[in-house]
Structure formats: C-alpha cells, structure tokens
C-alpha cells in the first residue's frame, strides 16, 4: 500500500509540473475533427491503442463574487463507478484576475458521492473581504495512476444567487502536454454558437482565461449578428495577457450593441489568441436589476470547414441522417426555442420536426420547418410553441421534440450540427442557452452494451427538474429503455435507487421538490444521479427555474 501511495504521489507531481511548465507554443482557436472526437470517445476504437494514457484531467473557469452572485464547482466521484478507479487526487487553485495564485488546496476522492467547491470558502481561506467584489479563476485538476480516458472532467460550474442558478459543464482547460494540444487542434476557427441580449437591463459578457505563459499583443476579434443577419465587428488588443489572466469583456460597453440588436437576441463569433489552453469560452448574459446571470459555452465555427472529416456519410436506409430529442416546456408563459447559428460547413440543411408526448406517442410533425443555407441563412430559430399551436396540440402537457436534419438530395450532412436550446419565461430575456448537437446516425452504437449517464440535480432551488429521454436516429425506433437510477448526496455515501422504463421516444421528468422521497434524501441540497441502461440511446437534461423568471440548465454527461 505504501508503494502505491508513493507511485501515486510521483504521478501527481509529474503531471503537476507538466501543467505549469514554460512552453513556447501559442495557439489561436483550434478545432479537432468530429471523427477524432469519436475515436477518443469510443471504447472500441483501434486508434486508442496508439494513444498515451491520461493521468491528468482538468478544467478552469472564471469565477465572480458580487452582491447577489457567487460561484461553485460541482462534480461527483464518477470515476469509481464508470472507470473503477479507486482513488483520485484533486488540486484546486484560486487565482486573481491578473493570474496570481492566491490559494491552493487538495482533495482525495475515494467515494462515489457529490462534491462541491464553493468560491466563498476559497475567499474566506485567504482572508478576502466578502463585501468586496472578486473576479478571478478557479482551476480543478484530477490526477490518477489509472487511465482517466478523457483529459476534460465532468465538472459543472454553477453561478447562483437569491434570484437565479445557472450552470454549464467544462469549458476551458490547460493542455496536459504537446500531444494533447496537437490532438485537439486540427484547424483554426473562431468560437461561436451562443445568444446575446442587450437592453437597458441586460448585457452580454465574454470570458477568456489565458494559459500558463504570458502573451504579448493578443488580439480579440468579435463579430456580432442580429436577427436581420446584419454583422457588426469590433476588435480590441491586449498589449499583454499574463499567465492565467482572466478577462471579462462586456462588448455592450464599447459598441452600440443595444441599438444593433434592437430588442431581439443576437449571436457572436469570437477569435482570440491564448497560450497552451483549450479556447472553449464561458459566455452569457447579465441582468443588472436582479442581479442574475445565465451562462453557456461557445462552440466551433465550422462555416469555412470543407474537409472530408467535416461531413458525415449519407444515411443508410433504416436511419435518419441526424437527430436530437429535446425537452419542451410550453405551459402558460413558458417557451422553448432552438437557435441555429451561421457556423455550419457549406451545405443546405433541412430541419424537420416531430412532437411526442411522455409515452412516446407521435402527436404531430412539421416537415421543413427550417432550411439552413450555410452561406445565406445565418441566424435562425424555431419557436416550438408557435409550431405546436399550428399543429393544434395541447401545450399544457409535457412534450418533447425530435429534430431531424437532412439534405434535399440525400447527400452527406455536416458532422457537427450545433444548436442553442433555450427554455425560458416569456418577457424575461434570461433563458438557459444549452449548447448541444444533433447526433449523426451511428450504427456502431448498436453494439454498445451499456450507457452510463450522469448529471447534477439542483435541488437547492425552488423548481429543479431532471429529464430522462429515450430516442434514436432510427427511422422506426421501437426499443424501450430500462434505466437504473442511483441518486447521490454530499453529506455521506448513502444512495437512493430506482428503476424506470422509457418507451421509444418517451421521457420522464423528475421534479426534485415534489418528489417526497428524493426531497427527503437530498434535504434541499445539490445532488447527482447516474442513469445506467443497456439501451445506448438515452440522454438527460437538468434545469432550475426561479420565480424571478431566470432559467438555468444543461445537458447531462
């Protein structure tokens, strides 16, 4: 046992040195191919035989402490369940906005339970006055002597306050080594795919964290698009970006963004220069009066991508080219919209739509609800309440929608079809803006024996929900899903277990505050759940809706 601990300590120290070593390479917004992503994600990929083991997995987030706003990191000990890793060492580093290391602590993870890292606890530890504003970054690094599979961990950042709770999963991370950087940097692209709002009470923000080496003359190019598909460009340049410096950019304070958007949501593309760090950015919107925030992460701008790896092969007869099942909340003053951005490879995409009830019954269909001409259409959206009304469907019931992407001539589709999923309250421009993708058909999933999903439950809020969905890209999908649910909490290793069965294209919603057994188990604290099934086509979402009208949410892991 002593020798194992020494080995663990050596690996921890070695990868810690790699994480902070001086490096001469500087990169500008890179993208790896979707095929490379699948090769890394698939447990049966032959390419993985040539990949080095991963002993460090990390994420770094901008953090803010202001009156009515704080932040925390959320994760669970999923390694013990999914990869049978017995022990993980975690290192948490708090840095100032200038990149100065303020506090560092460690945590040994040996249990499959809920973990929470509060910014306020870090500030108390360094004696920072809690009545003073703080902007900086919080990095969490996980180390193991066993292969961790992914260099990015399943960590969510949760900004919260009395009026809101908003969440997004891992965004930026410091590369482990040169090969890690190279494998995730196949082409240069801007970051994009998110919504912005600008009026007297709302403004967007963009966050950028530099990596472990200072940069000189770091340009930042921002291209904004409004509902009329007009473009507004703004560029700034940082004379120096210090190592680990955190930048919060409020573009509405520098250009006439409010006039440009004219009361409607817009979007943006960001081209930035950072050092030795994955440039997936945390972005969002702020409502000053509450105060409140909503956050999401950016995604690749693929509009100039045209290589073979940027497209998926034509669908086989029993499959649809790409689909995605999403939750709909349309009751009373609630809305659900899907936003499509000017980021797709050269192509003409048709989006069809099917509406299902909780038991998987098809209630209605709308063919060609959108035509996305990559070089012409720009920024478009689908209002599901409007479509359901035209289909004469009862919007007071729980519904889900299957989005279907295809081409008119049956040719290949883009491998990445990203959209923004907004669930919100009418008249309140603070919906969630979940970054998700239509999934290209993949017959290889038929051979996957088990699916393992997991996500947080924001049960500390007044209305917290979890959606469990069973849907696939089959033309005729007939497979039900038995799902074994296990719920975890922070205070101990006790669990709560259930089994549910979802019909094809069916779903279930868990209301954390109305579920007496779950509510008693979690005691109004944040928990996690796992959903294990022999069906590979399950997916999860989770949400928190406050009486203020702010909705936070994300897809599960």
Coordinates of C-alpha atoms in Angstrom, one line a residue:
X1 CA 0.0 0.0 0.0
X2 CA 2.9 2.4 0.8
X3 CA 4.5 1.7 -2.6
X4 CA 1.2 2.5 -4.3
X5 CA 0.9 5.8 -2.4
X6 CA 4.5 6.7 -3.4
X7 CA 3.7 5.9 -7.1
X8 CA 0.5 8.0 -6.9
X9 CA 2.4 10.9 -5.4
X10 CA 5.1 10.7 -8.1
X11 CA 2.5 10.7 -10.9
X12 CA 0.7 13.6 -9.2
X13 CA 3.9 15.7 -9.0
X14 CA 5.0 14.8 -12.5
X15 CA 1.7 15.9 -14.2
X16 CA 1.5 19.0 -12.0
X17 CA 4.9 20.0 -13.4
X18 CA 3.6 19.4 -16.9
X19 CA 0.6 21.6 -16.2
X20 CA 2.6 24.6 -15.3
X21 CA 5.8 24.2 -17.3
X22 CA 7.1 27.0 -19.5
X23 CA 6.1 26.4 -23.2
X24 CA 6.9 28.3 -26.4
X25 CA 3.8 27.4 -28.4
X26 CA 0.9 29.8 -28.7
X27 CA -2.3 28.9 -30.5
X28 CA -5.4 30.6 -31.9
X29 CA -8.8 28.9 -31.6
X30 CA -8.3 25.3 -32.8
X31 CA -10.8 22.6 -33.7
X32 CA -10.3 18.8 -33.9
X33 CA -12.5 16.8 -36.2
X34 CA -15.7 15.0 -35.1
X35 CA -14.1 11.7 -36.3
X36 CA -11.2 12.4 -33.9
X37 CA -13.7 13.0 -31.1
X38 CA -15.5 9.7 -31.8
X39 CA -12.2 7.9 -31.9
X40 CA -11.3 9.1 -28.5
X41 CA -14.8 8.6 -27.0
X42 CA -15.4 5.1 -28.4
X43 CA -14.3 2.3 -26.0
X44 CA -13.7 0.0 -29.1
X45 CA -11.6 2.4 -31.1
X46 CA -8.4 0.8 -32.5
X47 CA -6.9 4.3 -32.6
X48 CA -6.9 4.4 -28.8
X49 CA -4.2 1.6 -28.9
X50 CA -1.8 4.3 -30.1
X51 CA -2.8 7.0 -27.6
X52 CA -1.0 7.6 -24.4
X53 CA -2.8 7.1 -21.1
X54 CA -4.2 10.1 -19.5
X55 CA -3.3 10.7 -15.8
X56 CA -4.4 14.3 -15.5
X57 CA -7.9 15.7 -16.3
X58 CA -8.6 19.4 -15.6
X59 CA -10.9 22.4 -16.1
X60 CA -10.6 26.1 -15.4
X61 CA -13.4 28.6 -15.0
X62 CA -13.8 32.3 -14.5
X63 CA -15.4 33.0 -11.1
X64 CA -17.2 36.0 -9.8
X65 CA -18.2 37.1 -6.3
X66 CA -20.5 40.2 -6.3
X67 CA -23.6 41.2 -4.2
X68 CA -26.2 38.6 -5.2
X69 CA -23.8 36.5 -7.3
X70 CA -21.4 33.7 -6.3
X71 CA -19.9 30.6 -8.0
X72 CA -19.1 27.0 -7.2
X73 CA -17.8 23.9 -8.9
X74 CA -19.9 20.7 -8.9
X75 CA -18.8 17.1 -9.6
X76 CA -19.3 13.6 -8.3
X77 CA -16.9 10.7 -7.9
X78 CA -18.0 9.1 -11.2
X79 CA -14.5 7.6 -11.8
X80 CA -15.2 5.0 -9.1
X81 CA -18.3 3.8 -11.0
X82 CA -17.5 4.3 -14.6
X83 CA -13.8 3.5 -14.8
X84 CA -13.3 1.6 -11.5
X85 CA -10.6 4.0 -10.4
X86 CA -10.2 3.6 -6.6
X87 CA -8.6 7.0 -5.8
X88 CA -8.3 10.4 -7.4
X89 CA -6.3 13.3 -6.1
X90 CA -7.7 16.7 -6.9
X91 CA -5.9 20.0 -6.7
X92 CA -7.9 23.3 -6.6
X93 CA -6.2 26.6 -7.5
X94 CA -7.7 30.0 -7.0
X95 CA -6.1 32.8 -9.0
X96 CA -6.8 36.6 -9.2
X97 CA -7.9 38.2 -12.5
X98 CA -4.2 39.0 -13.1
X99 CA -3.3 35.3 -12.9
X100 CA -1.7 35.4 -9.5
X101 CA -2.0 32.2 -7.5
X102 CA -3.9 33.1 -4.3
X103 CA -4.8 29.8 -2.7
X104 CA -4.2 26.1 -3.5
X105 CA -5.7 23.1 -1.7
X106 CA -6.1 19.4 -2.4
X107 CA -8.8 16.8 -2.0
X108 CA -8.6 13.0 -2.1
X109 CA -11.6 11.4 -3.8
X110 CA -12.3 7.8 -2.9
X111 CA -16.1 7.8 -2.8
X112 CA -18.9 8.0 -5.4
X113 CA -20.7 10.9 -3.9
X114 CA -21.4 14.5 -4.5
X115 CA -18.6 17.1 -4.2
X116 CA -18.9 20.9 -4.2
X117 CA -16.2 23.6 -4.2
X118 CA -17.5 27.0 -3.1
X119 CA -15.8 30.1 -4.2
X120 CA -16.8 31.8 -0.9
X121 CA -14.8 29.1 1.0
X122 CA -11.7 29.8 -1.0
X123 CA -12.1 33.6 -0.4
X124 CA -12.5 33.0 3.4
X125 CA -9.4 30.9 3.4
X126 CA -7.3 33.8 2.1
X127 CA -9.0 36.4 4.3
X128 CA -10.6 38.2 1.3
X129 CA -13.3 40.6 2.4
X130 CA -16.6 39.1 1.3
X131 CA -18.2 42.5 0.9
X132 CA -15.7 43.3 -1.9
X133 CA -16.1 42.2 -5.5
X134 CA -13.8 39.4 -6.7
X135 CA -13.0 38.3 -10.3
X136 CA -10.6 35.5 -11.0
X137 CA -10.4 31.9 -11.9
X138 CA -10.8 28.5 -10.2
X139 CA -9.0 25.5 -11.7
X140 CA -9.6 21.9 -10.6
X141 CA -7.1 19.2 -11.7
X142 CA -7.7 15.5 -11.2
X143 CA -4.7 13.1 -11.0
X144 CA -4.7 9.3 -11.0
X145 CA -2.3 6.4 -11.5
X146 CA -5.0 4.8 -13.7
X147 CA -6.0 5.9 -17.2
X148 CA -8.7 8.6 -16.9
X149 CA -9.8 8.2 -20.6
X150 CA -10.6 11.9 -21.1
X151 CA -8.4 15.0 -20.4
X152 CA -11.5 17.0 -19.6
X153 CA -13.5 16.0 -16.5
X154 CA -17.2 16.0 -15.8
X155 CA -17.3 19.2 -13.8
X156 CA -20.0 21.9 -13.9
X157 CA -19.7 25.5 -12.8
X158 CA -22.8 26.9 -11.1
X159 CA -23.2 30.6 -10.7
X160 CA -26.0 31.3 -8.3
X161 CA -27.7 33.9 -6.1
X162 CA -31.1 34.5 -4.4
X163 CA -32.7 35.2 -7.8
X164 CA -31.0 32.6 -10.1
X165 CA -29.0 29.4 -10.6
X166 CA -27.2 28.8 -13.9
X167 CA -24.8 26.1 -14.9
X168 CA -22.6 24.8 -17.7
X169 CA -20.2 21.9 -18.0
X170 CA -16.4 22.0 -18.6
X171 CA -15.2 24.8 -20.8
X172 CA -11.5 25.8 -20.9
X173 CA -8.7 23.6 -19.7
X174 CA -4.9 23.7 -19.7
X175 CA -3.4 21.1 -22.0
X176 CA -1.6 18.2 -20.5
X177 CA 1.3 18.1 -23.0
X178 CA 2.2 18.8 -26.6
X179 CA 0.4 15.7 -27.9
X180 CA -2.8 16.7 -26.1
X181 CA -2.6 20.2 -27.6
X182 CA -1.9 18.7 -31.1
X183 CA -4.7 16.2 -31.0
X184 CA -7.3 18.8 -30.1
X185 CA -6.0 21.4 -32.6
X186 CA -6.7 20.2 -36.1
X187 CA -7.7 23.6 -37.6
X188 CA -8.0 27.3 -36.7
X189 CA -11.6 28.5 -36.2
X190 CA -13.5 31.2 -34.1
X191 CA -15.6 30.2 -31.2
X192 CA -19.4 30.8 -31.7
X193 CA -22.9 29.4 -31.2
X194 CA -24.5 31.4 -28.3
X195 CA -27.1 34.0 -27.7
X196 CA -26.7 37.6 -26.5
X197 CA -29.1 40.2 -25.2
X198 CA -28.6 43.9 -24.9
X199 CA -31.1 46.4 -23.5
X200 CA -31.4 48.8 -20.5
X201 CA -31.3 45.9 -18.1
X202 CA -29.4 43.1 -19.9
X203 CA -25.9 42.9 -21.3
X204 CA -23.7 40.0 -22.6
X205 CA -20.3 39.1 -21.4
X206 CA -17.4 37.0 -22.8
X207 CA -14.8 35.4 -20.6
X208 CA -11.3 34.4 -21.6
X209 CA -8.6 32.8 -19.5
X210 CA -5.1 32.6 -20.8
X211 CA -2.9 29.6 -20.3
X212 CA 0.4 29.2 -18.3
X213 CA 2.5 31.5 -20.5
X214 CA 2.2 35.3 -20.9
X215 CA 1.3 36.7 -24.4
X216 CA 2.3 40.0 -25.9
X217 CA -0.1 41.7 -28.4
X218 CA -3.1 39.4 -28.0
X219 CA -5.8 40.5 -30.4
X220 CA -9.5 39.7 -29.8
X221 CA -11.9 39.9 -32.8
X222 CA -15.7 39.9 -32.1
X223 CA -18.3 39.6 -34.9
X224 CA -21.9 40.2 -33.8
X225 CA -25.0 39.1 -35.8
X226 CA -28.6 40.4 -35.2
X227 CA -32.0 38.9 -36.1
X228 CA -31.7 40.6 -39.5
X229 CA -28.4 38.8 -40.1
X230 CA -26.5 42.1 -40.2
X231 CA -23.0 42.0 -38.9
X232 CA -21.1 44.3 -36.5
X233 CA -17.4 43.9 -35.9
X234 CA -15.3 45.1 -33.0
X235 CA -11.6 44.4 -32.3
X236 CA -9.6 45.0 -29.2
X237 CA -6.0 44.1 -28.5
X238 CA -4.3 43.3 -25.1
X239 CA -0.7 44.6 -25.0
X240 CA 0.0 41.7 -22.6
X241 CA -2.0 38.7 -21.4
X242 CA -0.4 37.5 -18.2
X243 CA -0.2 33.8 -17.5
X244 CA -3.6 32.6 -16.2
X245 CA -5.1 36.1 -16.6
X246 CA -8.9 36.2 -16.6
X247 CA -10.6 38.7 -18.9
X248 CA -14.2 39.6 -18.7
X249 CA -15.4 41.5 -21.8
X250 CA -18.6 43.5 -21.8
X251 CA -19.0 44.4 -25.5
X252 CA -22.1 46.5 -25.0
X253 CA -20.0 49.0 -23.1
X254 CA -17.7 49.5 -26.1
X255 CA -20.0 49.5 -29.1
X256 CA -23.7 50.3 -29.8
X257 CA -24.8 46.7 -29.3
X258 CA -28.2 47.7 -27.9
X259 CA -29.1 49.6 -31.0
X260 CA -27.7 46.9 -33.2
X261 CA -29.8 44.1 -31.6
X262 CA -33.0 46.3 -31.4
X263 CA -34.6 44.3 -28.6
X264 CA -34.0 40.9 -30.2
X265 CA -31.5 38.2 -29.3
X266 CA -28.3 38.0 -31.4
X267 CA -25.2 36.0 -31.6
X268 CA -21.4 36.4 -32.0
X269 CA -18.2 34.8 -33.2
X270 CA -15.0 35.3 -31.1
X271 CA -11.4 34.9 -32.4
X272 CA -8.9 35.1 -29.6
X273 CA -5.3 34.3 -29.0
X274 CA -4.4 32.3 -25.9
X275 CA -1.5 30.2 -24.7
X276 CA -1.5 26.5 -24.2
X277 CA -5.1 26.3 -23.2
X278 CA -8.2 24.9 -24.9
X279 CA -10.2 28.0 -26.1
X280 CA -13.7 26.9 -25.3
X281 CA -15.1 30.1 -23.8
X282 CA -17.6 30.6 -21.0
X283 CA -20.1 33.3 -22.1
X284 CA -23.5 34.5 -21.2
X285 CA -25.8 37.4 -20.2
X286 CA -26.3 39.5 -17.1
X287 CA -29.5 41.1 -15.8
X288 CA -28.5 44.0 -13.6
X289 CA -31.7 44.6 -11.7
X290 CA -32.0 41.2 -10.0
X291 CA -28.9 40.6 -10.3
X292 CA -28.7 37.4 -12.2
X293 CA -26.6 35.6 -14.9
X294 CA -27.1 32.9 -17.5
X295 CA -24.1 31.1 -18.9
X296 CA -23.2 28.6 -21.6
X297 CA -20.1 27.7 -23.6
X298 CA -19.0 28.5 -27.1
X299 CA -18.6 26.0 -29.9
X300 CA -16.6 25.7 -33.1
X301 CA -17.4 28.0 -36.1
X302 CA -17.4 25.4 -38.9
X303 CA -18.6 27.8 -41.6
X304 CA -15.3 27.5 -43.5
X305 CA -14.7 23.9 -42.9
X306 CA -14.7 21.8 -46.0
X307 CA -12.5 18.7 -45.5
X308 CA -13.8 15.2 -45.7
X309 CA -13.8 14.9 -41.9
X310 CA -16.2 17.8 -41.6
X311 CA -19.0 15.8 -43.1
X312 CA -20.8 12.6 -42.2
X313 CA -21.5 9.8 -44.6
X314 CA -25.0 9.6 -46.2
X315 CA -27.6 7.8 -44.1
X316 CA -28.3 4.1 -44.6
X317 CA -32.0 3.2 -45.5
X318 CA -33.1 2.4 -41.9
X319 CA -31.6 5.5 -40.4
X320 CA -32.2 9.2 -40.4
X321 CA -29.1 11.4 -41.1
X322 CA -29.0 13.1 -37.7
X323 CA -31.5 13.6 -34.9
X324 CA -31.8 15.1 -31.4
X325 CA -34.6 14.7 -28.9
X326 CA -35.1 17.8 -26.7
X327 CA -37.4 18.7 -23.8
X328 CA -40.2 21.3 -24.4
X329 CA -41.7 23.5 -21.7
X330 CA -44.6 25.4 -23.2
X331 CA -47.1 25.6 -20.4
X332 CA -48.6 29.1 -19.6
X333 CA -45.9 31.7 -20.1
X334 CA -43.1 29.2 -20.7
X335 CA -41.3 28.9 -24.0
X336 CA -38.8 26.6 -25.7
X337 CA -36.8 27.7 -28.8
X338 CA -33.9 26.2 -30.8
X339 CA -31.4 28.5 -32.3
X340 CA -29.3 27.7 -35.4
X341 CA -26.2 29.8 -35.9
X342 CA -24.1 30.9 -39.0
X343 CA -21.5 28.3 -38.2
X344 CA -22.2 25.3 -40.4
X345 CA -20.0 23.9 -43.2
X346 CA -21.0 24.7 -46.8
X347 CA -24.3 22.8 -47.2
X348 CA -28.1 23.2 -47.4
X349 CA -29.7 21.6 -44.4
X350 CA -33.4 20.8 -44.0
X351 CA -34.7 20.6 -40.4
X352 CA -37.9 18.5 -39.8
X353 CA -39.7 18.3 -36.5
X354 CA -41.7 15.6 -34.7
X355 CA -43.6 16.2 -31.4
X356 CA -44.0 13.4 -28.9
X357 CA -45.8 13.0 -25.6
X358 CA -44.4 11.4 -22.5
X359 CA -45.3 7.9 -23.5
X360 CA -43.6 8.3 -26.9
X361 CA -46.7 8.8 -29.0
X362 CA -46.2 10.9 -32.1
X363 CA -48.6 13.8 -31.8
X364 CA -47.6 15.9 -34.9
X365 CA -45.0 16.5 -37.5
X366 CA -43.7 19.6 -39.3
X367 CA -41.6 19.0 -42.4
X368 CA -39.0 21.6 -43.4
X369 CA -39.6 23.9 -40.5
X370 CA -36.2 25.4 -41.4
X371 CA -33.9 25.5 -44.4
X372 CA -30.4 26.3 -43.4
X373 CA -28.3 27.6 -46.3
X374 CA -24.9 27.8 -44.7
X375 CA -23.7 30.8 -46.8
X376 CA -27.1 32.7 -46.7
X377 CA -29.4 31.8 -43.9
X378 CA -27.3 33.0 -40.9
X379 CA -29.0 33.2 -37.5
X380 CA -32.4 31.4 -37.3
X381 CA -34.7 30.0 -34.7
X382 CA -37.6 27.6 -34.2
X383 CA -40.4 28.5 -31.8
X384 CA -41.9 25.3 -30.6
X385 CA -45.0 27.0 -29.0
X386 CA -45.9 28.5 -32.4
X387 CA -45.4 25.2 -34.2
X388 CA -47.5 23.3 -31.6
X389 CA -50.3 25.8 -31.9
X390 CA -50.3 25.4 -35.7
X391 CA -50.5 21.6 -35.2
X392 CA -53.4 22.2 -32.7
X393 CA -51.5 20.5 -29.9
X394 CA -52.2 21.0 -26.2
X395 CA -49.2 22.9 -24.9
X396 CA -50.2 22.5 -21.3
X397 CA -48.9 18.9 -21.4
X398 CA -45.3 17.7 -21.2
X399 CA -43.8 17.4 -24.6
X400 CA -40.6 16.6 -26.4
X401 CA -39.4 17.3 -29.9
X402 CA -37.2 15.2 -32.2
X403 CA -35.3 17.4 -34.6
X404 CA -34.2 15.8 -37.8
X405 CA -31.5 17.1 -40.1
X406 CA -31.3 16.0 -43.7
X407 CA -30.4 17.3 -47.2
X408 CA -32.9 17.6 -50.0
X409 CA -30.9 15.3 -52.3
X410 CA -29.8 12.7 -49.7
X411 CA -26.2 13.8 -49.8
X412 CA -23.9 13.9 -46.7
X413 CA -24.6 16.2 -43.8
X414 CA -22.1 18.2 -41.7
X415 CA -20.6 16.1 -38.9
X416 CA -21.3 18.9 -36.4
X417 CA -24.8 20.5 -36.3
X418 CA -24.7 22.6 -33.2
X419 CA -27.8 24.4 -31.8
X420 CA -28.7 26.5 -28.8
X421 CA -31.6 25.2 -26.8
X422 CA -33.5 27.9 -24.9
X423 CA -36.1 27.2 -22.2
X424 CA -37.4 30.3 -20.6
X425 CA -40.2 32.6 -19.4
X426 CA -41.9 34.9 -21.8
X427 CA -41.0 38.6 -21.3
X428 CA -37.9 37.6 -19.3
X429 CA -34.7 37.6 -21.5
X430 CA -32.9 35.1 -19.2
X431 CA -33.5 31.6 -20.6
X432 CA -30.9 28.9 -20.5
X433 CA -29.0 28.6 -23.7
X434 CA -27.8 24.9 -23.8
X435 CA -25.1 24.1 -26.3
X436 CA -25.9 20.8 -27.8
X437 CA -25.7 18.9 -31.2
X438 CA -27.8 16.8 -33.5
X439 CA -26.3 13.3 -33.4
X440 CA -25.3 11.8 -36.8
X441 CA -26.6 8.3 -37.2
X442 CA -24.1 5.8 -35.8
X443 CA -24.9 2.1 -36.3
X444 CA -21.8 1.2 -34.1
X445 CA -23.9 2.2 -31.1
X446 CA -26.0 -0.9 -31.6
X447 CA -23.1 -2.9 -30.2
X448 CA -22.6 -0.8 -27.1
X449 CA -23.7 -3.0 -24.2
X450 CA -24.3 -0.2 -21.6
X451 CA -24.9 3.5 -21.5
X452 CA -23.8 5.5 -18.4
X453 CA -25.2 8.9 -18.0
X454 CA -24.9 11.3 -15.0
X455 CA -25.8 14.9 -14.1
X456 CA -26.4 17.2 -11.1
X457 CA -29.7 17.8 -9.5
X458 CA -30.0 21.5 -8.5
X459 CA -32.3 20.6 -5.6
X460 CA -31.4 23.7 -3.6
X461 CA -33.6 25.7 -5.9
X462 CA -37.4 26.1 -5.7
X463 CA -38.1 24.3 -9.0
X464 CA -35.5 21.8 -10.1
X465 CA -36.2 19.2 -12.8
X466 CA -34.4 16.3 -14.5
X467 CA -35.4 14.9 -17.9
X468 CA -34.7 11.3 -18.9
X469 CA -35.2 10.7 -22.7
X470 CA -35.1 7.6 -24.9
X471 CA -34.7 8.4 -28.6
X472 CA -32.5 7.5 -31.6
X473 CA -31.9 8.2 -35.3
X474 CA -33.7 5.1 -36.5
X475 CA -36.4 5.7 -39.0
X476 CA -38.6 3.3 -37.0
X477 CA -37.4 3.2 -33.4
X478 CA -39.0 0.5 -31.3
X479 CA -36.6 -0.1 -28.4
X480 CA -37.6 0.7 -24.9
X481 CA -35.0 1.6 -22.2
X482 CA -34.8 0.2 -18.7
X483 CA -32.8 2.7 -16.7
X484 CA -31.4 2.1 -13.3
X485 CA -31.2 5.4 -11.4
X486 CA -28.9 6.0 -8.4
X487 CA -29.0 9.3 -6.5
X488 CA -26.1 10.6 -4.6
X489 CA -25.7 13.3 -2.0
X490 CA -22.8 15.3 -0.4
X491 CA -23.0 14.5 3.3
X492 CA -22.4 10.8 3.0
X493 CA -22.2 7.8 0.7
X494 CA -25.8 6.7 1.1
X495 CA -27.7 6.3 -2.1
X496 CA -31.3 6.2 -3.3
X497 CA -32.1 3.7 -6.2
X498 CA -34.9 3.4 -8.7
X499 CA -35.6 1.6 -11.9
X500 CA -37.8 3.1 -14.7
X501 CA -38.7 2.0 -18.2
X502 CA -39.0 4.5 -21.0
X503 CA -40.9 3.7 -24.2
X504 CA -39.3 4.5 -27.6
X505 CA -39.3 8.3 -28.0
X506 CA -40.6 8.6 -24.5
X507 CA -39.4 10.6 -21.5
X508 CA -39.8 11.0 -17.8
X509 CA -39.4 14.2 -15.7
X510 CA -38.3 14.2 -12.1
X511 CA -39.4 17.2 -10.0
X512 CA -37.0 17.3 -7.2
X513 CA -39.1 19.4 -4.8
X514 CA -42.3 17.4 -5.5
X515 CA -40.7 14.0 -5.2
X516 CA -41.1 13.4 -1.5
X517 CA -38.6 10.5 -1.3
X518 CA -35.9 12.3 -3.3
X519 CA -36.6 15.6 -1.5
X520 CA -36.1 13.9 1.9
X521 CA -32.9 12.2 0.7
X522 CA -31.3 15.4 -0.7
X523 CA -32.6 17.7 2.0
X524 CA -32.7 20.7 -0.3
X525 CA -29.0 20.3 -1.3
X526 CA -27.4 19.7 -4.6
X527 CA -27.1 16.0 -5.5
X528 CA -26.1 13.9 -8.5
X529 CA -27.6 10.9 -10.3
X530 CA -26.4 8.2 -12.6
X531 CA -28.6 6.6 -15.2
X532 CA -27.4 3.2 -16.4
X533 CA -29.1 1.3 -19.2
X534 CA -28.4 -1.5 -21.7
X535 CA -30.0 0.9 -24.2
X536 CA -27.3 3.2 -25.8
X537 CA -29.8 5.9 -26.9
X538 CA -30.7 7.5 -23.6
X539 CA -30.0 11.2 -22.8
X540 CA -30.5 13.6 -19.9
X541 CA -31.1 17.3 -19.2
X542 CA -31.4 19.2 -15.9
X543 CA -32.9 22.6 -15.1
X544 CA -33.5 25.1 -12.4
X545 CA -36.3 27.7 -12.8
X546 CA -36.6 30.6 -10.3
X547 CA -39.6 32.7 -9.5
X548 CA -37.6 35.7 -10.9
X549 CA -38.0 34.1 -14.4
X550 CA -34.4 33.1 -14.8
X551 CA -33.9 29.5 -16.1
X552 CA -30.6 27.6 -15.8
X553 CA -29.9 24.3 -17.4
X554 CA -27.6 22.0 -19.3
X555 CA -27.5 18.5 -20.8
X556 CA -26.1 15.8 -18.7
X557 CA -22.8 13.9 -19.1

